[in-house]
CSV table of C-alpha atoms and ligand atoms in Angstrom, one decimal:
chain,number,residue,atom,x,y,z
A,23,UNK,CA,3.8,-27.7,3.9
A,24,UNK,CA,3.4,-25.6,6.9
A,25,UNK,CA,1.5,-26.9,10.1
A,26,UNK,CA,-2.1,-26.1,9.8
A,27,UNK,CA,-3.3,-23.1,12.0
A,28,UNK,CA,-5.6,-24.6,14.9
A,29,UNK,CA,-9.3,-24.0,13.9
A,30,UNK,CA,-8.7,-22.5,10.6
A,31,UNK,CA,-10.7,-24.0,7.6
A,32,UNK,CA,-10.4,-21.1,5.2
A,33,UNK,CA,-13.5,-19.6,3.4
A,34,UNK,CA,-12.8,-20.8,-0.1
A,35,UNK,CA,-15.1,-19.0,-2.3
A,36,UNK,CA,-15.6,-20.3,-5.9
A,37,UNK,CA,-12.3,-19.7,-7.6
A,38,UNK,CA,-12.1,-18.3,-11.2
A,39,UNK,CA,-9.1,-20.0,-13.0
A,40,UNK,CA,-8.0,-16.6,-14.1
A,41,UNK,CA,-7.1,-15.7,-10.5
A,42,UNK,CA,-3.5,-16.3,-9.6
A,43,UNK,CA,-3.1,-17.9,-6.2
A,44,UNK,CA,-3.8,-15.7,-3.2
A,45,UNK,CA,-5.9,-13.3,-5.1
A,46,UNK,CA,-9.6,-12.5,-4.9
A,47,UNK,CA,-11.9,-10.9,-7.5
A,48,UNK,CA,-12.9,-7.4,-6.5
A,49,UNK,CA,-15.8,-7.4,-9.1
A,50,UNK,CA,-16.7,-3.9,-10.0
A,51,UNK,CA,-14.7,-2.2,-7.4
A,52,UNK,CA,-11.3,-0.9,-8.2
A,53,UNK,CA,-9.4,-0.2,-4.9
A,54,UNK,CA,-7.0,2.8,-4.9
A,55,UNK,CA,-3.5,2.0,-3.4
A,56,UNK,CA,-1.0,4.7,-3.6
A,57,UNK,CA,1.7,5.6,-1.1
A,58,UNK,CA,1.3,9.4,-1.9
A,59,UNK,CA,-1.4,12.0,-2.5
A,60,UNK,CA,-3.0,11.9,-5.8
A,61,UNK,CA,-1.6,14.7,-7.9
A,62,UNK,CA,-3.9,16.6,-10.4
A,63,UNK,CA,-1.9,16.7,-13.6
A,64,UNK,CA,-3.4,18.5,-16.6
A,65,UNK,CA,-3.0,16.7,-19.8
A,66,UNK,CA,-1.5,19.7,-21.4
A,67,UNK,CA,1.4,19.7,-19.1
A,68,UNK,CA,2.0,15.9,-19.2
A,69,UNK,CA,4.6,14.4,-21.4
A,70,UNK,CA,6.6,11.2,-21.8
A,71,UNK,CA,10.3,10.8,-22.2
A,72,UNK,CA,12.1,7.7,-23.1
A,73,UNK,CA,15.8,8.1,-22.2
A,74,UNK,CA,18.9,6.4,-20.9
A,75,UNK,CA,20.5,3.8,-23.2
A,76,UNK,CA,18.6,4.7,-26.3
A,77,UNK,CA,19.9,6.1,-29.6
A,78,UNK,CA,17.3,8.7,-29.8
A,79,UNK,CA,16.1,10.2,-26.6
A,80,UNK,CA,12.5,11.2,-27.3
A,81,UNK,CA,9.7,13.2,-25.6
A,82,UNK,CA,6.1,13.1,-26.7
A,83,UNK,CA,3.5,15.6,-25.4
A,84,UNK,CA,-0.1,14.6,-24.8
A,85,UNK,CA,-1.1,15.5,-28.3
A,86,UNK,CA,1.9,13.7,-29.8
A,87,UNK,CA,1.2,10.5,-27.8
A,88,UNK,CA,-2.2,10.6,-29.0
A,89,UNK,CA,-1.1,10.7,-32.6
A,90,UNK,CA,0.8,7.4,-32.2
A,91,UNK,CA,-0.9,4.2,-33.4
A,92,UNK,CA,-3.5,3.2,-30.8
A,93,UNK,CA,-3.3,0.1,-28.8
A,94,UNK,CA,-5.5,-1.6,-26.4
A,95,UNK,CA,-5.4,-4.2,-23.5
A,96,UNK,CA,-8.3,-6.4,-22.6
A,97,UNK,CA,-7.8,-8.7,-19.6
A,98,UNK,CA,-7.1,-9.0,-16.0
A,99,UNK,CA,-5.0,-7.0,-13.6
A,100,UNK,CA,-3.6,-8.1,-10.1
A,101,UNK,CA,-2.6,-6.1,-7.0
A,102,UNK,CA,-0.1,-7.4,-4.7
A,103,UNK,CA,-2.5,-6.6,-1.7
A,104,UNK,CA,-4.4,-9.5,-3.0
A,105,UNK,CA,-7.2,-8.2,-5.1
A,106,UNK,CA,-7.6,-8.9,-9.0
A,107,UNK,CA,-9.8,-7.2,-11.4
A,108,UNK,CA,-11.0,-9.2,-14.3
A,109,UNK,CA,-12.0,-8.3,-17.9
A,110,UNK,CA,-10.6,-4.8,-17.7
A,111,UNK,CA,-10.1,-2.6,-20.9
A,112,UNK,CA,-7.5,0.0,-21.2
A,113,UNK,CA,-6.5,2.0,-24.2
A,114,UNK,CA,-3.4,4.1,-25.1
A,115,UNK,CA,-0.2,3.3,-26.9
A,116,UNK,CA,2.1,0.3,-26.6
A,117,UNK,CA,5.3,0.6,-25.1
A,118,UNK,CA,6.9,-1.0,-28.2
A,119,UNK,CA,5.8,1.9,-30.3
A,120,UNK,CA,7.8,4.3,-28.1
A,121,UNK,CA,10.7,2.0,-27.9
A,122,UNK,CA,10.8,1.7,-31.7
A,123,UNK,CA,11.2,5.4,-31.9
A,124,UNK,CA,13.9,5.7,-29.2
A,125,UNK,CA,15.7,2.6,-30.1
A,126,UNK,CA,17.1,0.9,-27.0
A,127,UNK,CA,20.9,0.1,-27.4
A,128,UNK,CA,22.1,-3.5,-27.1
A,129,UNK,CA,23.3,-2.8,-23.6
A,130,UNK,CA,19.9,-1.9,-22.5
A,131,UNK,CA,18.3,-4.7,-20.4
A,132,UNK,CA,16.2,-2.9,-17.8
A,133,UNK,CA,13.7,0.0,-17.6
A,134,UNK,CA,13.0,2.3,-14.7
A,135,UNK,CA,9.7,3.9,-15.0
A,136,UNK,CA,9.4,7.3,-13.2
A,137,UNK,CA,6.2,9.1,-12.2
A,138,UNK,CA,5.6,12.9,-12.0
A,139,UNK,CA,5.5,12.3,-8.1
A,140,UNK,CA,9.0,10.8,-8.3
A,141,UNK,CA,7.6,7.3,-7.7
A,142,UNK,CA,9.7,4.7,-9.5
A,143,UNK,CA,9.3,1.0,-10.5
A,144,UNK,CA,11.9,-1.1,-12.2
A,145,UNK,CA,11.3,-3.7,-14.8
A,146,UNK,CA,13.4,-6.0,-17.0
A,147,UNK,CA,13.1,-4.8,-20.5
A,148,UNK,CA,11.7,-8.1,-21.6
A,149,UNK,CA,8.7,-7.4,-19.6
A,150,UNK,CA,7.7,-4.1,-21.4
A,151,UNK,CA,8.4,-5.4,-24.9
A,152,UNK,CA,6.7,-7.8,-27.4
A,153,UNK,CA,3.1,-6.4,-26.8
A,154,UNK,CA,3.1,-6.6,-22.9
A,155,UNK,CA,3.1,-3.2,-21.8
A,156,UNK,CA,1.2,0.1,-22.5
A,157,UNK,CA,0.9,3.7,-21.7
A,158,UNK,CA,-2.8,4.1,-21.1
A,159,UNK,CA,-5.2,7.0,-20.8
A,160,UNK,CA,-8.5,5.5,-21.0
A,161,UNK,CA,-10.2,2.8,-18.9
A,162,UNK,CA,-13.4,1.4,-20.2
A,163,UNK,CA,-13.7,4.0,-22.8
A,164,UNK,CA,-13.4,6.8,-20.4
A,165,UNK,CA,-10.3,9.0,-19.4
A,166,UNK,CA,-8.4,7.4,-16.7
A,167,UNK,CA,-9.1,9.3,-13.2
A,168,UNK,CA,-6.3,10.8,-11.4
A,169,UNK,CA,-6.8,8.2,-8.4
A,170,UNK,CA,-6.1,5.5,-10.9
A,171,UNK,CA,-3.0,7.3,-12.4
A,172,UNK,CA,-4.5,9.5,-14.9
A,173,UNK,CA,-4.0,11.3,-17.1
A,174,UNK,CA,-1.6,8.5,-18.2
A,175,UNK,CA,-0.1,5.5,-16.4
A,176,UNK,CA,2.1,2.6,-17.3
A,177,UNK,CA,0.3,-0.7,-17.7
A,178,UNK,CA,2.1,-4.0,-17.3
A,179,UNK,CA,-0.7,-6.4,-16.5
A,180,UNK,CA,1.2,-9.8,-16.3
A,181,UNK,CA,3.1,-8.4,-13.3
A,182,UNK,CA,1.6,-7.1,-9.9
A,183,UNK,CA,0.2,-3.7,-10.2
A,184,UNK,CA,2.8,-1.6,-8.5
A,185,UNK,CA,4.9,-2.1,-11.5
A,186,UNK,CA,2.3,-0.1,-13.5
A,187,UNK,CA,3.4,3.2,-12.3
A,188,UNK,CA,0.7,5.8,-12.0
A,189,UNK,CA,1.3,9.3,-13.6
A,190,UNK,CA,4.2,7.9,-15.4
A,191,UNK,CA,6.4,10.5,-17.3
A,192,UNK,CA,9.7,8.8,-17.9
A,193,UNK,CA,11.0,5.4,-19.0
A,194,UNK,CA,14.8,5.3,-18.6
A,195,UNK,CA,16.6,2.3,-20.1
A,196,UNK,CA,19.4,0.7,-18.1
A,197,UNK,CA,22.1,-2.0,-18.3
A,198,UNK,CA,21.7,-3.1,-14.7
A,199,UNK,CA,18.5,-3.5,-12.6
A,200,UNK,CA,18.0,-0.8,-9.8
A,201,UNK,CA,15.3,-1.0,-7.2
A,202,UNK,CA,12.4,1.1,-7.5
A,203,UNK,CA,10.3,2.6,-4.7
A,204,UNK,CA,8.5,-0.6,-3.4
A,205,UNK,CA,11.5,-2.6,-4.4
A,206,UNK,CA,13.6,-0.6,-2.2
A,207,UNK,CA,11.1,-1.1,0.6
A,208,UNK,CA,11.1,-4.8,0.5
A,209,UNK,CA,9.0,-5.8,-2.6
A,210,UNK,CA,10.0,-8.1,-5.2
A,211,UNK,CA,12.1,-7.0,-8.1
A,212,UNK,CA,10.0,-8.8,-10.7
A,213,UNK,CA,6.6,-9.4,-9.1
A,214,UNK,CA,5.0,-12.3,-11.1
A,215,UNK,CA,1.6,-12.8,-9.7
A,216,UNK,CA,1.5,-16.5,-10.7
A,217,UNK,CA,4.6,-17.2,-8.7
A,218,UNK,CA,3.5,-14.9,-5.8
A,219,UNK,CA,6.6,-12.9,-6.2
A,220,UNK,CA,5.3,-10.4,-3.6
A,221,UNK,CA,8.4,-9.6,-1.3
A,222,UNK,CA,12.2,-9.8,-1.8
A,223,UNK,CA,13.2,-13.5,-1.5
A,224,UNK,CA,9.8,-14.9,-2.6
B,14,UNK,CA,13.7,9.4,-7.5
B,15,UNK,CA,13.0,12.5,-5.4
B,16,UNK,CA,14.3,12.8,-1.7
B,17,UNK,CA,10.8,13.0,-0.7
B,18,UNK,CA,10.3,9.3,-1.6
B,19,UNK,CA,12.0,8.1,1.5
B,20,UNK,CA,15.6,8.3,0.4
B,21,UNK,CA,16.3,8.9,3.9
B,22,UNK,CA,14.6,5.7,5.3
B,23,UNK,CA,15.4,3.4,2.4
B,24,UNK,CA,17.9,0.7,3.3
B,25,UNK,CA,17.6,1.5,6.9
B,26,UNK,CA,14.4,-0.2,7.6
B,27,UNK,CA,14.8,-3.8,8.9
B,28,UNK,CA,12.9,-6.7,7.4
B,29,UNK,CA,12.6,-10.3,8.5
B,30,UNK,CA,11.4,-13.7,7.0
B,31,UNK,CA,8.8,-16.1,8.2
B,32,UNK,CA,8.8,-16.9,11.9
B,33,UNK,CA,6.4,-18.8,14.1
B,34,UNK,CA,4.7,-16.8,16.9
B,35,UNK,CA,3.2,-18.0,19.9
B,36,UNK,CA,0.0,-16.1,21.0
B,37,UNK,CA,0.7,-14.8,24.6
B,38,UNK,CA,-2.2,-12.6,25.0
B,39,UNK,CA,-5.9,-12.0,23.5
B,40,UNK,CA,-7.9,-9.0,24.5
B,41,UNK,CA,-11.0,-7.4,23.2
B,42,UNK,CA,-10.9,-3.8,24.7
B,43,UNK,CA,-13.0,-2.5,21.7
B,44,UNK,CA,-16.1,-4.3,20.2
B,45,UNK,CA,-15.7,-6.3,17.0
B,46,UNK,CA,-12.0,-6.4,17.1
B,47,UNK,CA,-9.1,-8.0,18.9
B,48,UNK,CA,-5.7,-7.1,20.3
B,49,UNK,CA,-3.2,-9.9,20.0
B,50,UNK,CA,0.3,-10.2,21.9
B,51,UNK,CA,2.7,-12.5,20.1
B,52,UNK,CA,5.9,-13.9,21.2
B,53,UNK,CA,7.9,-14.0,17.9
B,54,UNK,CA,10.8,-16.6,17.7
B,55,UNK,CA,14.0,-14.7,16.7
B,56,UNK,CA,12.2,-11.5,16.3
B,57,UNK,CA,13.8,-8.8,14.1
B,58,UNK,CA,13.3,-5.3,15.8
B,59,UNK,CA,11.0,-3.1,13.8
B,60,UNK,CA,10.7,0.5,13.4
B,61,UNK,CA,7.4,2.1,14.3
B,62,UNK,CA,5.1,2.2,11.3
B,63,UNK,CA,6.1,-1.3,9.9
B,64,UNK,CA,3.8,-4.2,9.5
B,65,UNK,CA,3.8,-7.9,9.6
B,66,UNK,CA,2.1,-10.5,7.4
B,67,UNK,CA,0.1,-13.2,9.1
B,68,UNK,CA,-0.5,-16.6,7.3
B,69,UNK,CA,-3.1,-19.0,8.3
B,70,UNK,CA,-3.0,-22.7,7.0
B,71,UNK,CA,-6.1,-24.9,6.6
B,72,UNK,CA,-5.6,-28.8,7.0
B,73,UNK,CA,-5.5,-29.3,3.4
B,74,UNK,CA,-2.7,-26.7,2.8
B,75,UNK,CA,-4.8,-23.9,1.7
B,76,UNK,CA,-3.5,-20.5,2.9
B,77,UNK,CA,-4.6,-17.1,3.6
B,78,UNK,CA,-2.3,-14.2,4.5
B,79,UNK,CA,-3.1,-10.6,5.4
B,80,UNK,CA,-1.1,-7.5,6.5
B,81,UNK,CA,-1.3,-6.1,10.0
B,82,UNK,CA,0.5,-3.0,11.4
B,83,UNK,CA,2.6,-3.4,14.6
B,84,UNK,CA,1.0,-1.4,17.6
B,85,UNK,CA,3.9,-2.2,19.8
B,86,UNK,CA,7.1,-0.3,20.2
B,87,UNK,CA,10.5,-2.0,19.2
B,88,UNK,CA,11.5,-2.3,22.9
B,89,UNK,CA,8.3,-4.3,23.9
B,90,UNK,CA,9.3,-8.0,24.4
B,91,UNK,CA,6.1,-9.0,22.6
B,92,UNK,CA,4.7,-7.9,19.2
B,93,UNK,CA,1.3,-6.4,19.3
B,94,UNK,CA,-1.4,-6.4,16.7
B,95,UNK,CA,-4.8,-4.8,16.7
B,96,UNK,CA,-7.2,-6.4,14.2
B,97,UNK,CA,-10.7,-5.1,13.3
B,98,UNK,CA,-13.2,-7.9,12.6
B,99,UNK,CA,-14.9,-7.7,9.1
B,100,UNK,CA,-18.0,-9.8,9.1
B,101,UNK,CA,-17.3,-11.4,5.8
B,102,UNK,CA,-13.5,-11.4,6.3
B,103,UNK,CA,-11.6,-14.6,6.0
B,104,UNK,CA,-8.6,-13.8,8.3
B,105,UNK,CA,-9.8,-11.2,10.6
B,106,UNK,CA,-12.7,-13.4,11.8
B,107,UNK,CA,-10.3,-16.1,12.6
B,108,UNK,CA,-8.1,-13.9,14.4
B,109,UNK,CA,-11.1,-12.2,16.3
B,110,UNK,CA,-13.2,-15.3,17.0
B,111,UNK,CA,-10.9,-18.4,17.1
B,112,UNK,CA,-7.4,-17.5,18.2
B,113,UNK,CA,-6.5,-18.2,21.9
B,114,UNK,CA,-3.4,-18.0,23.9
B,115,UNK,CA,-1.1,-20.7,23.3
B,116,UNK,CA,-1.9,-21.0,19.6
B,117,UNK,CA,0.9,-20.7,17.0
B,118,UNK,CA,0.7,-18.4,14.0
B,119,UNK,CA,3.0,-17.9,11.2
B,120,UNK,CA,4.2,-14.3,10.7
B,121,UNK,CA,6.5,-12.6,8.5
B,122,UNK,CA,8.0,-9.2,9.2
B,123,UNK,CA,8.9,-6.5,9.8
B,124,UNK,CA,8.0,-5.3,6.5
B,125,UNK,CA,8.0,-1.8,4.9
B,126,UNK,CA,10.4,1.0,4.8
B,127,UNK,CA,8.4,3.9,3.6
B,128,UNK,CA,5.6,4.3,6.4
B,129,UNK,CA,8.1,4.5,9.2
B,130,UNK,CA,9.0,7.1,11.7
B,131,UNK,CA,12.6,7.6,12.7
B,132,UNK,CA,11.9,8.8,16.3
B,133,UNK,CA,13.8,11.9,15.7
B,134,UNK,CA,11.7,14.2,13.4
B,135,UNK,CA,8.5,16.0,13.8
B,136,UNK,CA,5.4,14.3,12.5
B,137,UNK,CA,1.8,14.8,12.1
B,138,UNK,CA,-0.3,11.5,12.3
B,139,UNK,CA,-3.7,11.4,10.8
B,140,UNK,CA,-5.8,8.2,11.2
B,141,UNK,CA,-9.1,6.9,10.2
B,142,UNK,CA,-10.5,4.2,12.7
B,143,UNK,CA,-8.1,1.3,13.0
B,144,UNK,CA,-5.6,3.4,11.0
B,145,UNK,CA,-4.3,4.4,14.3
B,146,UNK,CA,-2.5,1.1,14.9
B,147,UNK,CA,0.9,2.1,13.5
B,148,UNK,CA,0.6,5.5,15.2
B,149,UNK,CA,0.2,3.7,18.6
B,150,UNK,CA,3.6,2.2,17.8
B,151,UNK,CA,5.1,5.6,17.0
B,152,UNK,CA,3.5,7.1,20.2
B,153,UNK,CA,4.8,4.3,22.4
B,154,UNK,CA,8.2,4.7,20.8
B,155,UNK,CA,8.1,8.6,21.4
B,156,UNK,CA,7.2,7.8,25.1
B,157,UNK,CA,10.2,5.6,25.4
B,158,UNK,CA,12.4,8.1,24.0
B,159,UNK,CA,10.9,11.0,25.9
B,160,UNK,CA,10.1,12.7,22.6
B,161,UNK,CA,6.3,12.9,22.6
B,162,UNK,CA,6.7,16.6,21.7
B,163,UNK,CA,7.6,15.5,18.2
B,164,UNK,CA,4.1,14.0,17.5
B,165,UNK,CA,0.8,15.7,16.7
B,166,UNK,CA,-2.0,13.2,16.2
B,167,UNK,CA,-5.6,13.5,14.8
B,168,UNK,CA,-8.0,10.6,14.6
B,169,UNK,CA,-11.3,10.3,12.9
B,170,UNK,CA,-13.6,7.3,14.2
B,171,UNK,CA,-17.2,6.6,14.1
B,172,UNK,CA,-17.8,6.6,18.1
B,173,UNK,CA,-15.2,7.0,20.8
B,174,UNK,CA,-16.3,3.4,21.9
B,175,UNK,CA,-14.9,2.2,18.6
B,176,UNK,CA,-11.6,3.8,18.7
B,177,UNK,CA,-8.7,1.5,19.6
B,178,UNK,CA,-6.3,2.6,22.2
B,179,UNK,CA,-8.6,5.7,23.1
B,180,UNK,CA,-7.1,6.2,26.5
B,181,UNK,CA,-3.4,6.2,25.2
B,182,UNK,CA,-4.3,8.5,22.5
B,183,UNK,CA,-6.4,11.0,24.5
B,184,UNK,CA,-3.7,11.1,27.1
B,185,UNK,CA,-1.2,12.0,24.5
B,186,UNK,CA,-3.4,15.1,23.6
B,187,UNK,CA,-4.7,13.5,20.3
B,188,UNK,CA,-7.5,15.4,18.6
B,189,UNK,CA,-10.3,12.9,18.3
B,190,UNK,CA,-13.2,13.6,15.9
B,191,UNK,CA,-16.3,11.4,16.0
B,192,UNK,CA,-18.4,11.2,12.8
B,193,UNK,CA,-21.4,9.5,14.3
B,194,UNK,CA,-21.8,11.1,17.8
B,195,UNK,CA,-21.4,14.6,19.1
B,196,UNK,CA,-18.5,15.2,21.5
B,197,UNK,CA,-18.7,17.9,23.9
B,198,UNK,CA,-19.9,21.1,22.0
B,199,UNK,CA,-18.8,19.5,18.6
B,200,UNK,CA,-21.6,18.0,16.6
B,201,UNK,CA,-20.9,14.5,14.8
B,202,UNK,CA,-18.8,15.3,11.6
B,203,UNK,CA,-15.6,14.6,9.8
B,204,UNK,CA,-12.2,15.9,10.1
B,205,UNK,CA,-12.0,19.4,8.6
B,206,UNK,CA,-9.1,21.6,7.3
B,207,UNK,CA,-9.5,23.9,10.4
B,208,UNK,CA,-8.8,20.9,12.6
B,209,UNK,CA,-5.6,20.5,11.0
B,210,UNK,CA,-4.5,24.2,10.8
B,211,UNK,CA,-3.2,24.2,14.5
B,212,UNK,CA,-1.5,20.7,14.2
B,213,UNK,CA,0.5,21.4,11.0
B,214,UNK,CA,3.8,22.8,11.0
B,215,UNK,CA,6.5,23.1,8.2
B,216,UNK,CA,9.1,20.4,8.8
B,217,UNK,CA,6.7,18.0,9.7
B,218,UNK,CA,6.4,14.6,7.8
B,219,UNK,CA,2.7,13.8,7.6
B,220,UNK,CA,1.6,10.1,7.9
B,221,UNK,CA,-2.1,9.3,6.8
B,222,UNK,CA,-3.5,5.8,7.7
B,223,UNK,CA,-7.0,4.2,7.3
B,224,UNK,CA,-9.4,3.1,4.7
B,225,UNK,CA,-9.1,4.1,1.2
B,226,UNK,CA,-11.8,6.7,1.4
B,227,UNK,CA,-10.3,8.3,4.7
B,228,UNK,CA,-6.8,8.5,2.9
B,229,UNK,CA,-8.1,10.1,-0.1
B,230,UNK,CA,-10.2,12.8,1.9
B,231,UNK,CA,-7.4,13.4,4.4
B,232,UNK,CA,-4.6,13.9,1.9
B,233,UNK,CA,-7.1,16.1,-0.2
B,234,UNK,CA,-7.6,18.4,3.0
B,235,UNK,CA,-3.8,18.5,3.7
B,236,UNK,CA,-3.1,19.5,0.0
B,237,UNK,CA,-5.7,22.1,0.2
B,238,UNK,CA,-4.0,23.6,3.3
B,239,UNK,CA,-0.8,23.8,1.3
B,240,UNK,CA,1.0,21.0,2.8
B,241,UNK,CA,3.5,19.9,0.2
B,242,UNK,CA,2.5,16.5,-1.3
B,243,UNK,CA,6.2,15.4,-1.0
B,244,UNK,CA,6.0,15.2,3.0
B,245,UNK,CA,2.9,13.2,3.0
B,246,UNK,CA,3.0,9.4,3.4
B,247,UNK,CA,-0.1,7.3,3.0
B,248,UNK,CA,-0.9,3.7,4.2
B,249,UNK,CA,-4.2,2.4,3.0
B,250,UNK,CA,-5.7,-0.7,4.7
B,251,UNK,CA,-6.6,-3.5,2.5
B,252,UNK,CA,-9.3,-4.0,-0.3
B,253,UNK,CA,-12.8,-2.3,-0.8
B,254,UNK,CA,-11.9,0.9,0.7
B,255,UNK,CA,-9.9,-0.6,3.2
B,256,UNK,CA,-2.6,-1.1,1.3
B,257,UNK,CA,0.6,-1.3,0.9
C,16,FAD,C1,0.1,-2.3,5.2
C,16,FAD,C2,-1.3,-2.9,5.8
C,16,FAD,C3,-1.4,-2.8,7.2
C,16,FAD,C4,-2.8,-3.3,7.7
C,16,FAD,N1,-3.0,-3.0,9.0
C,16,FAD,C5,-4.0,-3.4,9.6
C,16,FAD,C6,-4.3,-3.3,11.0
C,16,FAD,O1,-3.3,-2.9,11.7
C,16,FAD,N2,-5.5,-3.7,11.6
C,16,FAD,C7,-6.5,-4.1,10.8
C,16,FAD,O2,-7.7,-4.5,11.3
C,16,FAD,N3,-6.4,-4.3,9.4
C,16,FAD,C8,-5.1,-3.9,8.8
C,16,FAD,N4,-5.1,-4.1,7.5
C,16,FAD,C9,-6.0,-4.7,6.6
C,16,FAD,C10,-5.8,-6.3,6.7
C,16,FAD,O3,-4.6,-6.6,6.0
C,16,FAD,C11,-7.0,-7.0,6.0
C,16,FAD,O4,-7.2,-6.5,4.8
C,16,FAD,C12,-8.2,-7.1,6.9
C,16,FAD,O5,-8.0,-7.6,8.2
C,16,FAD,C13,-9.3,-7.9,6.1
C,16,FAD,O6,-8.9,-9.2,6.0
C,16,FAD,P1,-10.0,-10.4,6.1
C,16,FAD,O7,-9.3,-11.6,5.6
C,16,FAD,O8,-10.7,-10.4,7.3
C,16,FAD,O9,-11.0,-10.0,5.0
C,16,FAD,P2,-11.1,-10.4,3.4
C,16,FAD,O10,-11.6,-12.0,3.4
C,16,FAD,O11,-9.8,-10.1,2.7
C,16,FAD,O12,-12.1,-9.5,3.0
C,16,FAD,C14,-12.2,-8.2,2.9
C,16,FAD,C15,-13.3,-7.6,2.2
C,16,FAD,O13,-13.1,-8.0,0.9
C,16,FAD,C16,-14.2,-8.6,0.3
C,16,FAD,N5,-13.7,-10.0,-0.2
C,16,FAD,C17,-12.5,-10.5,0.2
C,16,FAD,N6,-12.4,-11.7,-0.5
C,16,FAD,C18,-13.5,-11.8,-1.3
C,16,FAD,C19,-13.8,-12.7,-2.2
C,16,FAD,N7,-13.3,-13.8,-2.5
C,16,FAD,N8,-15.0,-12.5,-2.8
C,16,FAD,C20,-15.7,-11.4,-2.6
C,16,FAD,N9,-15.4,-10.5,-1.6
C,16,FAD,C21,-14.3,-10.7,-1.1
C,16,FAD,C22,-15.1,-8.9,1.5
C,16,FAD,O14,-16.3,-8.4,1.2
C,16,FAD,C23,-14.5,-8.1,2.6
C,16,FAD,O15,-15.4,-7.1,2.9
C,16,FAD,C24,-3.8,-3.7,7.0
C,16,FAD,C25,-3.5,-3.7,5.5
C,16,FAD,C26,-2.4,-3.4,4.9
C,16,FAD,C27,-2.2,-3.5,3.4
């Protein structure tokens, strides 16, 4: 245990057990955190492509994606800058549905998510399969706003939120892990909030 | 991954682990904030624009950590931070009210490889309030390199009295816009597109730093002026309208 800081007691507020260590509840707020200006992307021009190590590289337009079986996430989200938002509701489509169509090969172990802005985030394939990841276009029953990644963002709620790439347009299956945007800039490759995997080496 | 997303800086930015830092200086040049000068053991030199994490530990082991941009230039023997005090804040109140010279703080850094200036390329710097901190590091670096010609700075703040590093910024020719008081013939008001026209030149990288609200409105102005989004880099300070 590190030496206590002289005079610091901490302002422990009542802690909700759903909060991972070092996180606080923002309540009704939803802070915006992005390294780039917010792009305005018309849904008609948006599409999602699944490529790389897949048997059937596939692209879905906005309309095509909306014809896939709908799927919903209800639960909490956690940002590495220490806020968490509890009881959120997002809807869209499960990443499993996209992968079933594109069929990852046996060599595929990682995914690189790419945004229309060029932002990237890397993830182990196991973190986006088995009902753990979505492409979402609605938040709380309303279209996702551009600041929060609309028209469509990736949602991987069990990892820190920088993994949930805003304005997502491509998922590329890879054999080996490659650092994405924040990961090249010192952030952790996996980003599990319960283990406080904030920076490389945590 | 596009070129715009920092392919040029990635890999080049230094990063360091946890260190202990002795507080060497505490000053309060601006109301409701504190400037800390830290002597960091085994310090890894930073690039201007990078930040540190400060971690406070309570007697029972409870910890709180927050990010703070570096104000000093890499050549400064001490590390300088500038912290605005939030009334209900946990860490900023401790740093502003309790910390004294001689105290030891745990710090981690430097961190960040995106919001950094290379000291060679032209840059436009737009800050809201305490968002000037990383730009002070860039300005001090430019002065040391005798390349202040590369930087254009615009700052928006409530009143001049509340602007950290006001003298340094004004001396460097920064445009200072005050939103709660008139300045000269200019009435109180926000930064406008017209303010930015004479400052923006193709070839610049544009750095925007401040609260979430400031960052959103400033990037909006830039995009309206036709600045390509790919040259704009944004750092947002903390939660509830307050990064990385
Ligand atoms: C990359 C980066 C660089 C930064 N650089 C600087 C800098 O140079 N200078 C600077 O002053 N700041 C900087 N910040 C912001 C800084 O990290 C802190 O966010 C800020 O000092 C506030 O921390 P705090 O502990 O005082 O406040 P917190 O205790 O975190 O509170 C912040 C706000 O959140 C709310 N809040 C927090 N916890 C709770 C809770 N449990 N329940 C309800 N509400 C809560 C409070 O209402 C408060 O208004 C930077 C942030 C980032 C990400």
